XYZ file of C-alpha atoms in Angstrom:
531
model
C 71.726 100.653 93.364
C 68.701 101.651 94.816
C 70.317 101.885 98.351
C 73.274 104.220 96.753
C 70.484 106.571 94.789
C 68.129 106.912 98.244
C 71.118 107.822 99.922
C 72.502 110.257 97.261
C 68.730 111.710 97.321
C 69.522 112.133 101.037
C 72.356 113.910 100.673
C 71.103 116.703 98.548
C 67.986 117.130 100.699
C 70.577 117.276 103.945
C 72.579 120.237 102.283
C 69.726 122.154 101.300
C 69.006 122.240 104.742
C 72.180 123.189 105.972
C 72.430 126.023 103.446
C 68.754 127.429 104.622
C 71.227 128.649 107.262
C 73.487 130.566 105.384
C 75.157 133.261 104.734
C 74.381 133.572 108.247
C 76.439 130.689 110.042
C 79.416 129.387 108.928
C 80.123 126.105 108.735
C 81.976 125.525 112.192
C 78.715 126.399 113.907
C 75.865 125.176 111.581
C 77.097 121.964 111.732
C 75.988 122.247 115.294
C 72.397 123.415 114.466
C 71.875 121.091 111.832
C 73.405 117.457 113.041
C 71.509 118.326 116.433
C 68.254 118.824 115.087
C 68.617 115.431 112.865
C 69.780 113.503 115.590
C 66.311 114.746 117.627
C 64.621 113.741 114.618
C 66.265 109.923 114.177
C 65.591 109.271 118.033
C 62.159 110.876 118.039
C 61.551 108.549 114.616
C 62.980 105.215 116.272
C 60.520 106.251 119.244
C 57.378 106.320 116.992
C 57.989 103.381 115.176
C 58.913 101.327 118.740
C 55.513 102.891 119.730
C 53.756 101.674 116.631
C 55.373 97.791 117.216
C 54.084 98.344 121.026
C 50.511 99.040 119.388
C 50.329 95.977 116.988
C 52.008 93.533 120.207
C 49.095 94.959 122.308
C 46.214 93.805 120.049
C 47.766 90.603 118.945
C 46.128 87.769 120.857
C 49.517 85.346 120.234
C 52.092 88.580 121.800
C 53.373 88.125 125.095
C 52.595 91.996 125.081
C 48.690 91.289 124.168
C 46.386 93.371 126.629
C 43.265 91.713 125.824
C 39.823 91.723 124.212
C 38.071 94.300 125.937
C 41.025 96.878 127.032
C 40.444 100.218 127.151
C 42.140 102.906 125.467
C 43.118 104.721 128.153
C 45.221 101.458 129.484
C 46.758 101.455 125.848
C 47.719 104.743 126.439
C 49.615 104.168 129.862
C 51.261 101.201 128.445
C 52.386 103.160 125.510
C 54.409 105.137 128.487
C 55.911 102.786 130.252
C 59.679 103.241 129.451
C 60.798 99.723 129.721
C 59.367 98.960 126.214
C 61.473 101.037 124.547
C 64.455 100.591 126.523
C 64.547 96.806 126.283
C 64.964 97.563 122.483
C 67.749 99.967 122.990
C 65.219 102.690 121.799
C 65.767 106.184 123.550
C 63.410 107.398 125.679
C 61.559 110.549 124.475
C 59.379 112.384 126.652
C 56.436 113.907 125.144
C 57.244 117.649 125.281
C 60.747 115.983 123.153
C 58.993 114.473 120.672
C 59.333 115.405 116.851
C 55.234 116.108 116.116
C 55.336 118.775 119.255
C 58.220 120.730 118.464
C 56.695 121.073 115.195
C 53.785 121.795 116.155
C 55.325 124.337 119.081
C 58.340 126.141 117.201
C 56.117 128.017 115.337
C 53.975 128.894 118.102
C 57.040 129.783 119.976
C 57.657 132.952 117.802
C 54.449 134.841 118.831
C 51.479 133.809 117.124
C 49.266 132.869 118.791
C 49.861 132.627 122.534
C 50.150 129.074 123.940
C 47.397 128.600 126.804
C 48.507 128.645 130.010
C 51.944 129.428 128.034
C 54.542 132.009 127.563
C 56.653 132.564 124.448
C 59.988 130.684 124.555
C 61.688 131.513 121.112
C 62.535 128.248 118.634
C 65.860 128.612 119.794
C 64.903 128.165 123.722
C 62.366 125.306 122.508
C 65.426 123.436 120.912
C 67.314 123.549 123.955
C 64.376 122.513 126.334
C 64.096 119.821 124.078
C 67.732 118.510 124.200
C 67.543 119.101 127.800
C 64.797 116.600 128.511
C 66.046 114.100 126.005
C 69.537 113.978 127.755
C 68.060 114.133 131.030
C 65.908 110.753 130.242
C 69.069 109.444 128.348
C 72.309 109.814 130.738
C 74.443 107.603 127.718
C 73.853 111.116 126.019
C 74.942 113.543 128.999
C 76.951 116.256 128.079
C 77.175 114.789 124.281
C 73.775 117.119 122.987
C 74.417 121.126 121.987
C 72.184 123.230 123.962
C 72.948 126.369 122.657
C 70.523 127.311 119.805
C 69.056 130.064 121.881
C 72.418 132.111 122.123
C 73.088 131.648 118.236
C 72.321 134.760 115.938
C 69.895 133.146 113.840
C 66.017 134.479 112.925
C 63.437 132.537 114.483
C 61.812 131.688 111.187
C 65.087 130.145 109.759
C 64.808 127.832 112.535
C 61.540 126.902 111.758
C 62.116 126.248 108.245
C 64.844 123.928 109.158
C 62.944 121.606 111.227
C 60.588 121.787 108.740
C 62.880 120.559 105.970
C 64.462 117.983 108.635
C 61.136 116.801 109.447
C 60.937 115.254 105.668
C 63.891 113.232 106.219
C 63.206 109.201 106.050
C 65.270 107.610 108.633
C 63.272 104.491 106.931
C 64.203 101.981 104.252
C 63.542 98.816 102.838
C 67.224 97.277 103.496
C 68.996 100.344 105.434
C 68.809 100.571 108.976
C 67.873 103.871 110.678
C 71.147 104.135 112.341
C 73.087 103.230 109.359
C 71.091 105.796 107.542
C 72.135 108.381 110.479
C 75.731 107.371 110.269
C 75.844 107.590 106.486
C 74.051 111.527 107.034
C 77.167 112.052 109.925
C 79.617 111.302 107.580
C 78.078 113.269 104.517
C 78.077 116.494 106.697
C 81.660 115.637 108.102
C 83.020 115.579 104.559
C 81.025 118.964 103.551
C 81.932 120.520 106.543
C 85.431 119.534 106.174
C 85.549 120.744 102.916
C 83.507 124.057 103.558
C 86.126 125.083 106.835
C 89.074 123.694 105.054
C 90.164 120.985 106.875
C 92.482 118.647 105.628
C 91.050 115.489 104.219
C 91.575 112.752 107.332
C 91.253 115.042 109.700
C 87.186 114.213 110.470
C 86.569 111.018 108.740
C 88.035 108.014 107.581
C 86.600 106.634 104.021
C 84.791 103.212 104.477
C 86.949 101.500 101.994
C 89.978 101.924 104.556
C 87.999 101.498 107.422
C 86.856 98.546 106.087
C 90.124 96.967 104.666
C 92.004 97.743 108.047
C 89.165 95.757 110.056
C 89.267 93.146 107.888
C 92.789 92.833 108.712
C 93.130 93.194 111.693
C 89.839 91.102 112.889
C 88.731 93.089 116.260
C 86.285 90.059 117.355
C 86.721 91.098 120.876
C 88.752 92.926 123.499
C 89.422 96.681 123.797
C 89.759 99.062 121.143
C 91.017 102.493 120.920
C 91.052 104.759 118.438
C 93.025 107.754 120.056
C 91.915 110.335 116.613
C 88.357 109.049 116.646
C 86.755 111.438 114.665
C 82.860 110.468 114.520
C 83.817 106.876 115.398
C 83.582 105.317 111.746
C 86.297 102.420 113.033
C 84.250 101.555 116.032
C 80.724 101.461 113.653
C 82.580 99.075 111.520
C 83.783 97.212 114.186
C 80.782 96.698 115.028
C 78.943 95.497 111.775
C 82.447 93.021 111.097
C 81.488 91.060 114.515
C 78.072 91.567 113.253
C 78.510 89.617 110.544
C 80.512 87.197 111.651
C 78.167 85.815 114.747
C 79.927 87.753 117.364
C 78.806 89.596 120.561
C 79.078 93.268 120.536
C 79.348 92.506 124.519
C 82.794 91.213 123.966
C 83.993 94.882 122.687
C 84.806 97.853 124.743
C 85.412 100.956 122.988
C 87.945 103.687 124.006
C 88.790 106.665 122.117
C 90.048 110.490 122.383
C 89.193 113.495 120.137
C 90.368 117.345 120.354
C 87.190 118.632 118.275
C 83.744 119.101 120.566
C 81.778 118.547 117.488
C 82.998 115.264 116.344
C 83.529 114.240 119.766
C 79.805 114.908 120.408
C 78.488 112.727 116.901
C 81.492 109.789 118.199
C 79.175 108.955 121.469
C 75.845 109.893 119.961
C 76.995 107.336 117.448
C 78.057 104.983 120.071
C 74.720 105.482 122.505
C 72.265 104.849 119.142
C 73.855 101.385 118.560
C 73.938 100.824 122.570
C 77.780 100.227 122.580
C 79.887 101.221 126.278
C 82.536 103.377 125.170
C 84.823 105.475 127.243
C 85.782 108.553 125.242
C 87.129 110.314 128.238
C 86.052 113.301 130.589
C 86.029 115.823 127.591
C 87.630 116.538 124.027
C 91.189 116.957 124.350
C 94.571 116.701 122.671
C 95.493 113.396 122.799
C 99.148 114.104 123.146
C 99.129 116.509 126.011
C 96.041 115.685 127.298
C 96.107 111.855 126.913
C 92.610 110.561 128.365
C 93.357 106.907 128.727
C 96.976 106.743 129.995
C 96.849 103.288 132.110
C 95.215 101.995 128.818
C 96.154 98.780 127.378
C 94.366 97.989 123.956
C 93.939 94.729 122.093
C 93.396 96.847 119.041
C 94.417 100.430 117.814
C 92.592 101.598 115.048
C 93.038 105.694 113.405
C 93.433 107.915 111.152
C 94.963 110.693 112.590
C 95.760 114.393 110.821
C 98.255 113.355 107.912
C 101.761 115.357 108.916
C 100.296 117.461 111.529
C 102.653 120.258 111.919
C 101.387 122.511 114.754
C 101.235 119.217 117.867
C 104.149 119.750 119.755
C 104.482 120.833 123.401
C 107.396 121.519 125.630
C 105.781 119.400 128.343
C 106.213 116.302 125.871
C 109.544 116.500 125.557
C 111.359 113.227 127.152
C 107.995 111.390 127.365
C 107.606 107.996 127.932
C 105.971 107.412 124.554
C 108.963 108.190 122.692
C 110.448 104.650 123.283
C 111.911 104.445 119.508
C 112.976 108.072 119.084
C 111.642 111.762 119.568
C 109.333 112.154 116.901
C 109.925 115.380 114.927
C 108.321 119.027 115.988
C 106.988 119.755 112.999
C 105.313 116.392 111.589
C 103.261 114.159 114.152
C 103.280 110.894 112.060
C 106.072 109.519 114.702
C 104.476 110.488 117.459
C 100.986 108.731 116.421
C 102.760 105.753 115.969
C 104.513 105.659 119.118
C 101.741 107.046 121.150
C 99.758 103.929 119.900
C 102.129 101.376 120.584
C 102.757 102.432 123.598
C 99.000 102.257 124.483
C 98.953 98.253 122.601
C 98.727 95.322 125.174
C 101.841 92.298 124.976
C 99.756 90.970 121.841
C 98.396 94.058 120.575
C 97.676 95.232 117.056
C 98.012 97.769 115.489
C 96.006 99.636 111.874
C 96.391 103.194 111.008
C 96.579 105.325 108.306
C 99.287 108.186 107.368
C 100.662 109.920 104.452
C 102.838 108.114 102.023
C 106.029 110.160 103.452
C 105.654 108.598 106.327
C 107.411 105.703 104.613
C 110.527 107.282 103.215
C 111.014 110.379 105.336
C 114.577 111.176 106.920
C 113.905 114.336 108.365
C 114.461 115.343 112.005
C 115.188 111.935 113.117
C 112.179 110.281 110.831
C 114.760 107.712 109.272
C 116.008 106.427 112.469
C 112.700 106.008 114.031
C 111.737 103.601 111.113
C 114.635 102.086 111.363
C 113.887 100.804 115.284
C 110.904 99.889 114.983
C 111.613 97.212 111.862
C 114.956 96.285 114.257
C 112.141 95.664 116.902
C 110.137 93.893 114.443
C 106.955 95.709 114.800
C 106.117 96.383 111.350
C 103.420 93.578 109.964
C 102.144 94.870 106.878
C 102.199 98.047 104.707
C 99.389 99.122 102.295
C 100.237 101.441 99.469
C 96.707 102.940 98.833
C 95.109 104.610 95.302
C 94.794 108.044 95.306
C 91.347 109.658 95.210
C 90.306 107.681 98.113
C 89.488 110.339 100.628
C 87.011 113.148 99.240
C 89.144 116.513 100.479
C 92.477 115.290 99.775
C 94.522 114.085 97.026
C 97.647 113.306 99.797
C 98.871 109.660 99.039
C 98.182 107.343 101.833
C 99.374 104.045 103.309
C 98.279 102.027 105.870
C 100.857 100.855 108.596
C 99.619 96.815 110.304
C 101.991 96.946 113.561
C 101.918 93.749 115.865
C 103.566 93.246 119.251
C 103.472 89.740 118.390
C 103.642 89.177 115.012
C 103.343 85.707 113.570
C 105.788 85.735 110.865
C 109.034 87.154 112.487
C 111.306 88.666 110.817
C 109.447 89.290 107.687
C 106.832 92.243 106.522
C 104.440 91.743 104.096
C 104.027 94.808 101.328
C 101.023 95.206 99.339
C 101.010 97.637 96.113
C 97.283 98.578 96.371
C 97.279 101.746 93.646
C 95.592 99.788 91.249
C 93.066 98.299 93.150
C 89.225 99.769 93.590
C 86.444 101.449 90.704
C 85.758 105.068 90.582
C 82.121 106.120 92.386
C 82.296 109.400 90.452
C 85.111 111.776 88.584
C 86.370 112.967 91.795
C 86.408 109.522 94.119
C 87.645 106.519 94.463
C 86.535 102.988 96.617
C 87.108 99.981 97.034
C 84.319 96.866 96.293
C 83.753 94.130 99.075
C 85.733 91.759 96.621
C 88.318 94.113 96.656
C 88.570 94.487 100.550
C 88.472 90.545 100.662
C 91.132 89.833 98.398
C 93.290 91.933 99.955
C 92.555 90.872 103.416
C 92.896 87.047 102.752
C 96.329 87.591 101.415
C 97.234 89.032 104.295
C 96.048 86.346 105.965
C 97.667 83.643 104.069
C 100.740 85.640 104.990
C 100.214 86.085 108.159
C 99.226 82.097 108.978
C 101.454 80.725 106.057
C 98.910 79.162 104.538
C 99.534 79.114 100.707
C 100.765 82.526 100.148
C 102.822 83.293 97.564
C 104.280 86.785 96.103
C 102.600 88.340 93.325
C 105.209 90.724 91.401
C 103.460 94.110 91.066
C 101.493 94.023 94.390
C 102.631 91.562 97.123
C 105.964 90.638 98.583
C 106.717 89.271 101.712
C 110.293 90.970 102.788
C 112.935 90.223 105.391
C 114.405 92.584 108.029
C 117.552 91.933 105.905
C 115.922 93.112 102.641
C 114.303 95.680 104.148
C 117.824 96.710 105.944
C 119.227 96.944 102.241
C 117.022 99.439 101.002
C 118.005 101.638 103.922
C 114.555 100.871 105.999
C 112.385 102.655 103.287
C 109.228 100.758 103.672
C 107.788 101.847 100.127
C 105.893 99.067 99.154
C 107.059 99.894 95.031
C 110.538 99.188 96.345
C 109.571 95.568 96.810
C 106.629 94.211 94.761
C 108.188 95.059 91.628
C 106.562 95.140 88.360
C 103.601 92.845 87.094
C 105.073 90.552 84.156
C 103.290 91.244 81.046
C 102.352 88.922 78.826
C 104.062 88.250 75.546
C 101.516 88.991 72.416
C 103.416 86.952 70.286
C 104.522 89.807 67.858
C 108.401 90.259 67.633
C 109.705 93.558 68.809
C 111.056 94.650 65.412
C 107.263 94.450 64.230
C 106.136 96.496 66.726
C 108.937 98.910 66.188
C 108.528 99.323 62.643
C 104.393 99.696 63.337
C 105.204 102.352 65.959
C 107.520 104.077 63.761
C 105.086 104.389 60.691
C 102.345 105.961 62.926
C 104.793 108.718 64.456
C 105.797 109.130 60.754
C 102.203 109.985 59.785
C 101.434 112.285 63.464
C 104.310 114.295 62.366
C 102.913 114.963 58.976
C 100.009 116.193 60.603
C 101.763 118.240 63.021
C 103.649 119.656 60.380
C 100.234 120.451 58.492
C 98.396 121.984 61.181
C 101.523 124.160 61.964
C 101.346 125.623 58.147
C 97.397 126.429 58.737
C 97.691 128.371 62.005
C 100.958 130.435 60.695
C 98.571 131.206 56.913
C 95.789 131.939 59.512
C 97.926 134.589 61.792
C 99.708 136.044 58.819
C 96.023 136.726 57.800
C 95.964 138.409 60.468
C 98.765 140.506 60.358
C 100.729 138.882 63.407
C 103.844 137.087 61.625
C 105.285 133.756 63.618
């Protein structure tokens, strides 16, 4: 609880800096000026607090680090330099003219009052960019990922300053919260309110951590390459990350490939990436995955996305007859199909693969929809399907799914459906997530399906169906279709009770109906309006 309210606490002191900004900016470019200048201030913060570590190792006679007795201060000093200190700790190195205390002590200087010695007035915008010049300069994981372009954006000097200002109060400390989980929970915050503010639709930047989660728990990345060719800010790859984490792997056995169209989120995706010292490979630029495809010789272990649920405007003439449609030309005016194939066709011999896509995506017979389904169960691709609640993602009320396809799967034949509508709590009146127990239980009975192991169907939210059963119901993989109903128990009263209970209280609602009817036609005719 306390985690969830310093984090909510967060959140409202993050938007009240974004909105110092307007009416000025809207949100397409403020997003820019604001997730740049936090990101300066998380690296700047992990700096200082390496720095103060490098301080307390110095002085301590049992350190490896200690300098001695007698050392001068002006030796402490150089050490405090050296670059290898920080590096070793996968700490960014921050020059000193990059550093959080001088721009704040500079920007306002920078705006003509008084002169810097030996100086010359650079504007807070030019100041910004200086700074994310020499950062990425010291830093090549971060080359071409920083914006450098505060100087050319209509905004009063001032504003700027009151922005850093307000950033600089931001605690990228906690008790139990790492810094760069408390940076990737502020990415995603402003990736939803963006989203929301330009009108995106929900999916489209980032990928709620209860399906995030539930997909990596199914799928079990522990090592090999993953690609996430709709990456968004690179919330599958951070999870990917804490699941080996957690379960004594090497984040040396990953490597991380991904594509996205959007320069912003394309940007946060490495910066996210570089702060948690994972290699990735996102590609020479942001770029349409489809007719730009950045990895094409790429053969993944793992797939994991969310891409744009039934994208309508993604077709090309150039992608017509392309290699990727091995099970059917997806349709122009819905890429579901053509995410799915795309991915396959990037998925090694034994490859996996977890995505997520509208609930239509299931049933649809439109424009050739149907018989693309149908070959890929006849090809026996199709591991598991996911029916997911509603009120999951925060900009959309779509209804999701999540599709488990396997090159190799280990039951043939057979796909495992899971009703999941019911599942999760409510975090407020608008959202819905999942708990770790919930993720768990739903992963390990995939499991024990997958290993046949002691699972068993549950009517009303697991079945495990056959190509032939699925064939029957005309390759609609609905999960409803085939988990049935839950049984409910008998309460031991016989129906006619129940009936004859039900039956007096409908008796007595329709006397009051009846009453409150005669009121409100007295009350009008009181009025002089007759019924």
């Amino acid at each position: 609880m306390a985690e969830q309210k310093f984090l909510q606490d967060l959140e409202k002191k993050l938007w009240t800096a974004a909105n110092k900004l307007l009416p000025s900016l809207d949100a397409a470019v403020y997003k820019h000026v604001v997730l740049g200048m936090v990101f300066v201030k998380y690296v700047s913060d992990s700096f200082e607090t390496r720095r103060l570590e490098l301080k307390v190792a110095f002085a301590n006679p049992d350190h490896d680090y200690f300098l001695g007795e007698d050392v001068e201060q002006e030796v402490i000093d150089e050490e405090l330099e050296t670059r290898d200190y920080y590096t070793e700790k996968n700490v960014f190195w921050v020059p000193q003219a990059a550093r959080w205390h001088y721009l704040q002590d500079n920007i306002r200087l920078s705006m003509g009052s008084p002169m810097p010695l030996g100086g010359e007035f650079k504007g807070a915008g030019k100041l910004l960019d200086d700074t994310m010049e020499l950062i990425e300069k010291e830093n090549p994981k971060l080359k071409r990922i920083l914006n450098k372009n505060y100087a050319q954006l209509q905004i009063e000097q001032n504003k700027l300053a009151d922005l850093l200002d307000l950033i600089a109060t931001i605690p990228f400390k906690h008790d139990t919260l790492k810094s760069k989980d408390i940076l990737g929970h502020v990415y995603e915050y402003f990736l939803g309110q963006f989203a929301a503010a330009e009108g995106k639709k929900g999916g489209q930047f980032y990928t709620p951590k209860s399906i995030v989660n539930l997909i990596v728990e199914m799928i079990e990345p522990y090592k090999g390459r993953i690609y996430d060719p709709a990456m968004g800010s690179g919330g599958f790859f951070i999870s990917s990350e804490k699941f080996i984490e957690a379960h004594n792997g090497r984040l040396g056995d990953i490597s991380v490939y991904g594509q996205e169209s959007n320069p912003t989120t394309w940007r946060l995706a490495a910066m996210n990436m570089a702060i948690r010292g994972i290699d990735f490979n996102f590609g020479k630029e942001p770029a349409d995955t489809f007719t730009s495809d950045q990895h094409p010789d790429l053969r993944a272990d793992f797939v994991l996305a969310n891409p744009p649920f039934n994208q309508n405007e993604w077709w090309d003439g150039s992608l017509e007859g392309d290699a990727r449609w091995k099970y059917g030309t997806p349709s122009q005016g819905n890429a579901n199909y053509a995410w799915i194939q795309h991915m396959l066709h990037h998925t090694s011999p034994h490859g996996v693969v977890g995505l997520v896509l509208a609930n239509g995506s299931l049933s649809s017979n439109t424009s050739g929809e149907g018989d693309i389904r149908t070959a890929l169960v006849k090809a026996d691709l199709i591991e598991a399907i996911v029916a997911l609640p509603s009120q999951l993602f925060a900009n959309t009320q779509i209804p999701a799914c999540i599709w488990i396809l396997n090159r190799n799967k280990a039951q043939k034949d057979k796909t495992l459906f899971i009703d999941a509508r019911n599942v999760g709590h409510m975090l407020d009146r608008k959202q819905k997530a999942f708990s770790d127990e919930d993720t768990k239980a739903l992963a390990d009975m995939f499991h024990k399906f997958k290993t046949n192991t002691g699972y068993e169907d549950v009517a009303g939210e697991f079945y495990a169906a056959t190509t032939e059963e699925i064939a029957k119901q005309e390759y609609i993989l609905t999960p409803g279709r085939y988990v049935g109903t839950a049984e409910e128990e008998d309460d031991g009263v016989p129906f006619s009770e129940k009936m004859e209970a039900l039956t007096a209280t409908l008796s007595e609602q329709f006397k009051e109906s009846a009453r409150l009817e005669g009121m409100i036609i007295k009350n009008l005719t009181g009025l002089g309006y007759e019924v």
